[in-house]
C-alpha positions as a printed NumPy array, in Angstrom:
array([[107.437, 115.107, 160.991],
       [104.588, 113.387, 162.489],
       [103.974, 109.535, 161.854],
       [101.07 , 110.383, 160.309],
       [103.358, 112.179, 157.234],
       [105.578, 108.906, 157.388],
       [103.042, 106.519, 156.92 ],
       [ 99.616, 107.042, 155.515],
       [ 96.665, 105.155, 156.95 ],
       [ 95.357, 102.166, 155.167],
       [ 91.703, 104.065, 154.926],
       [ 93.492, 106.921, 153.221],
       [ 94.736, 104.986, 150.179],
       [ 91.967, 104.823, 147.114],
       [ 91.288, 100.979, 146.959],
       [ 91.588,  98.382, 144.03 ],
       [ 93.139, 100.58 , 141.529],
       [ 96.541, 101.477, 143.184],
       [ 98.876,  98.191, 141.818],
       [101.967,  99.543, 142.362],
       [102.849,  99.138, 138.399],
       [ 99.713, 101.038, 137.146],
       [100.168, 104.575, 135.772],
       [ 97.74 , 106.07 , 138.5  ],
       [ 99.57 , 104.84 , 140.873],
       [102.689, 106.17 , 140.08 ],
       [101.131, 109.649, 138.906],
       [ 98.71 , 110.18 , 141.826],
       [100.188, 108.57 , 144.929],
       [102.592, 110.814, 145.738],
       [ 99.441, 112.857, 147.   ],
       [ 98.136, 110.519, 149.524],
       [101.15 , 111.529, 152.1  ],
       [ 99.372, 115.677, 151.786],
       [ 97.847, 117.349, 154.816],
       [ 95.253, 117.922, 152.333],
       [ 94.397, 114.448, 151.226],
       [ 94.177, 113.541, 154.658],
       [ 91.738, 115.971, 155.446],
       [ 89.641, 115.462, 152.426],
       [ 89.673, 111.704, 153.609],
       [ 88.264, 112.798, 156.94 ],
       [ 86.119, 114.898, 155.546],
       [ 84.442, 112.409, 153.875],
       [ 84.219, 109.721, 156.144],
       [ 82.501, 112.291, 158.649],
       [ 80.162, 113.153, 156.117],
       [ 79.4  , 109.249, 155.792],
       [ 79.116, 109.039, 159.908],
       [ 76.467, 111.831, 159.371],
       [ 74.531, 111.701, 155.845],
       [ 74.093, 109.381, 153.566],
       [ 77.039, 110.011, 150.951],
       [ 77.042, 108.61 , 147.244],
       [ 78.655, 106.656, 145.91 ],
       [ 79.181, 103.552, 148.213],
       [ 83.121, 103.763, 149.481],
       [ 83.557, 101.049, 147.036],
       [ 82.352, 102.63 , 144.404],
       [ 84.481, 106.423, 144.814],
       [ 87.006, 105.235, 142.843],
       [ 85.481, 103.174, 140.256],
       [ 86.309, 105.429, 137.075],
       [ 89.914, 104.469, 137.823],
       [ 89.526, 101.182, 138.039],
       [ 88.043, 100.568, 135.02 ],
       [ 89.857, 102.67 , 132.79 ],
       [ 93.826, 102.274, 133.333],
       [ 95.891, 105.8  , 132.566],
       [ 97.192, 104.008, 130.009],
       [ 94.345, 103.371, 128.239],
       [ 92.357, 106.425, 128.11 ],
       [ 91.226, 107.277, 125.065],
       [ 88.555, 109.752, 125.754],
       [ 87.736, 111.59 , 129.013],
       [ 84.378, 112.531, 130.133],
       [ 83.911, 115.21 , 133.033],
       [ 80.911, 116.242, 134.782],
       [ 80.688, 117.83 , 138.129],
       [ 79.865, 115.858, 140.738],
       [ 77.868, 112.208, 141.657],
       [ 74.094, 112.069, 141.47 ],
       [ 72.519, 112.585, 144.87 ],
       [ 70.098, 110.58 , 144.527],
       [ 70.083, 106.926, 146.413],
       [ 70.655, 104.149, 143.846],
       [ 72.272, 106.21 , 141.062],
       [ 75.62 , 107.125, 141.62 ],
       [ 78.026, 104.361, 141.287],
       [ 81.942, 106.22 , 140.539],
       [ 81.577, 106.934, 136.718],
       [ 79.994, 110.286, 135.314],
       [ 76.378, 110.402, 134.38 ],
       [ 76.11 , 106.483, 134.474],
       [ 74.   , 104.654, 136.729],
       [ 73.615, 101.01 , 137.448],
       [ 71.699,  98.096, 135.938],
       [ 68.161,  98.781, 136.276],
       [ 68.092, 102.442, 137.608],
       [ 66.012, 104.581, 135.856],
       [ 67.662, 106.655, 133.386],
       [ 68.158, 110.377, 135.303],
       [ 67.641, 113.475, 132.69 ],
       [ 71.209, 114.582, 132.442],
       [ 71.992, 110.945, 130.955],
       [ 68.503, 110.959, 129.334],
       [ 69.257, 113.994, 127.087],
       [ 72.615, 112.538, 126.409],
       [ 71.462, 109.088, 124.737],
       [ 68.86 , 112.182, 122.99 ],
       [ 72.014, 113.645, 121.479],
       [ 73.659, 109.877, 120.931],
       [ 70.402, 109.209, 119.063],
       [ 70.689, 112.724, 116.836],
       [ 74.045, 112.561, 116.084],
       [ 74.777, 108.569, 115.115],
       [ 71.168, 107.704, 114.523],
       [ 71.362, 104.557, 116.56 ],
       [ 68.901, 103.244, 118.77 ],
       [ 69.489, 104.714, 121.976],
       [ 70.863, 102.188, 124.842],
       [ 68.394, 100.723, 126.935],
       [ 70.583, 100.52 , 130.172],
       [ 72.049, 103.71 , 131.674],
       [ 74.863, 102.027, 132.566],
       [ 78.068, 103.54 , 130.885],
       [ 80.689, 100.92 , 131.899],
       [ 81.37 ,  99.836, 128.329],
       [ 82.34 , 103.166, 127.522],
       [ 84.762, 103.198, 130.347],
       [ 86.391,  99.541, 129.546],
       [ 86.475, 100.833, 125.546],
       [ 89.055, 104.284, 127.584],
       [ 86.846, 106.133, 128.741],
       [ 87.407, 108.029, 131.735],
       [ 84.495, 109.367, 133.298],
       [ 85.423, 111.971, 136.152],
       [ 83.38 , 114.033, 137.909],
       [ 85.206, 117.029, 138.922],
       [ 84.335, 116.129, 142.295],
       [ 83.824, 112.682, 143.148],
       [ 81.343, 112.2  , 146.519],
       [ 77.836, 114.245, 147.242],
       [ 75.904, 114.374, 150.049],
       [ 72.227, 112.9  , 149.725],
       [ 69.968, 115.07 , 147.776],
       [ 72.325, 118.007, 147.845],
       [ 74.04 , 118.642, 145.087],
       [ 77.485, 120.287, 145.086],
       [ 77.501, 119.567, 148.953],
       [ 81.213, 117.963, 148.682],
       [ 83.02 , 120.975, 146.194],
       [ 85.985, 122.618, 147.366],
       [ 86.762, 120.318, 150.197],
       [ 89.618, 118.925, 148.087],
       [ 88.19 , 116.436, 145.071],
       [ 88.811, 119.553, 142.702],
       [ 92.755, 119.367, 143.501],
       [ 93.102, 116.018, 143.072],
       [ 90.493, 115.87 , 139.376],
       [ 93.198, 118.657, 138.254],
       [ 96.115, 116.455, 138.737],
       [ 94.233, 113.209, 137.207],
       [ 93.55 , 115.804, 133.68 ],
       [ 96.997, 116.752, 133.702],
       [ 98.39 , 113.218, 134.135],
       [ 96.124, 112.212, 130.93 ],
       [ 97.589, 115.413, 129.244],
       [101.075, 114.742, 129.836],
       [101.051, 111.047, 129.536],
       [ 98.661, 110.192, 126.859],
       [ 97.989, 111.037, 123.05 ],
       [ 95.34 , 111.947, 120.951],
       [ 92.726, 111.66 , 124.268],
       [ 89.276, 113.447, 123.704],
       [ 88.362, 115.688, 126.346],
       [ 84.659, 116.029, 126.715],
       [ 83.571, 119.403, 129.12 ],
       [ 80.151, 119.345, 129.905],
       [ 78.764, 122.039, 132.159],
       [ 80.693, 125.211, 133.705],
       [ 82.855, 123.399, 136.318],
       [ 83.95 , 121.071, 134.037],
       [ 84.906, 123.354, 131.382],
       [ 86.93 , 125.712, 133.67 ],
       [ 89.56 , 122.791, 133.077],
       [ 90.242, 123.46 , 129.479],
       [ 93.118, 125.192, 130.292],
       [ 94.698, 121.864, 132.143],
       [ 94.479, 120.529, 128.247],
       [ 97.116, 120.958, 125.406],
       [ 94.595, 121.564, 122.798],
       [ 97.641, 120.746, 120.465],
       [ 98.242, 117.264, 121.522],
       [ 94.482, 116.313, 122.432],
       [ 90.457, 117.225, 121.395],
       [ 88.83 , 119.559, 123.659],
       [ 85.146, 119.499, 123.215],
       [ 82.965, 121.957, 125.257],
       [ 79.249, 122.198, 125.943],
       [ 76.791, 123.349, 128.371],
       [ 75.463, 120.49 , 130.511],
       [ 73.044, 118.015, 129.789],
       [ 70.967, 118.804, 132.201],
       [ 67.43 , 119.958, 131.543],
       [ 68.191, 123.319, 132.511],
       [ 70.936, 123.988, 130.426],
       [ 70.624, 121.326, 127.73 ],
       [ 68.927, 123.666, 124.782],
       [ 71.534, 126.11 , 125.142],
       [ 74.168, 123.79 , 123.417],
       [ 74.353, 120.958, 124.386],
       [ 71.736, 119.239, 122.163],
       [ 73.053, 119.389, 118.7  ],
       [ 76.883, 119.731, 119.644],
       [ 77.336, 116.099, 118.174],
       [ 80.225, 114.866, 120.836],
       [ 80.417, 111.246, 119.357],
       [ 80.582, 111.591, 115.836],
       [ 83.667, 114.716, 116.415],
       [ 85.193, 112.318, 119.295],
       [ 84.957, 109.116, 116.031],
       [ 85.971, 111.208, 112.966],
       [ 89.222, 112.539, 115.38 ],
       [ 90.159, 109.108, 115.758],
       [ 89.822, 108.242, 112.439],
       [ 91.824, 111.122, 111.484],
       [ 94.993, 110.117, 113.587],
       [ 94.447, 106.278, 112.227],
       [ 92.891, 104.823, 115.476],
       [ 89.772, 102.975, 116.153],
       [ 86.268, 104.392, 116.444],
       [ 84.832, 104.238, 119.739],
       [ 81.297, 101.93 , 120.157],
       [ 79.116, 104.35 , 121.782],
       [ 76.206, 101.925, 121.625],
       [ 77.832,  98.92 , 123.079],
       [ 75.881,  97.453, 125.847]])
């Protein structure tokens, strides 16, 4: 066995959320000693050396940092990060404060208003959803600037599939929101008897009118939580 198989390089270990006592560490860390993970990390490193890659390195695992496994109440699964400068910050569909709301997120807010009758949030930063227990995850966690899907089939899907399986196994009564074809393909990883599965087309302007708008995911999640004696999510918390 080579030395790399025995000891993982520090750059190969995701920062910030890998405390030994965390649920994410216990469930996911064995993968960091596998060849495919090292190949994935090498690919991303090489891409960063040649191109602009989003999100920034310190934000790739932001969803895990903000939402510990033991606090997951709902999962919103998208495709891959925004590929425009300054947009992606590690949470699916979210953008940092003061960044203009992208079209997909604008449609999410449009549906939020129609579903709950609430005012559309002024900020596109969805960190408040994450801190309430929302795992805002993409199937792929990095992307080359201006090239959607450019980092697919490099290994990220294997990692995020393992994440979904872990939530499915370790958590109870989670609402899984699958938006778009790549996300909807993950429904076979989820036990629908233990959890709520909500599927809809992607909120992109290209597909939002094919069933995303009018799907009422926010009220469905809160209705589900009430049925199980759980507190509702405050979708308009800033």
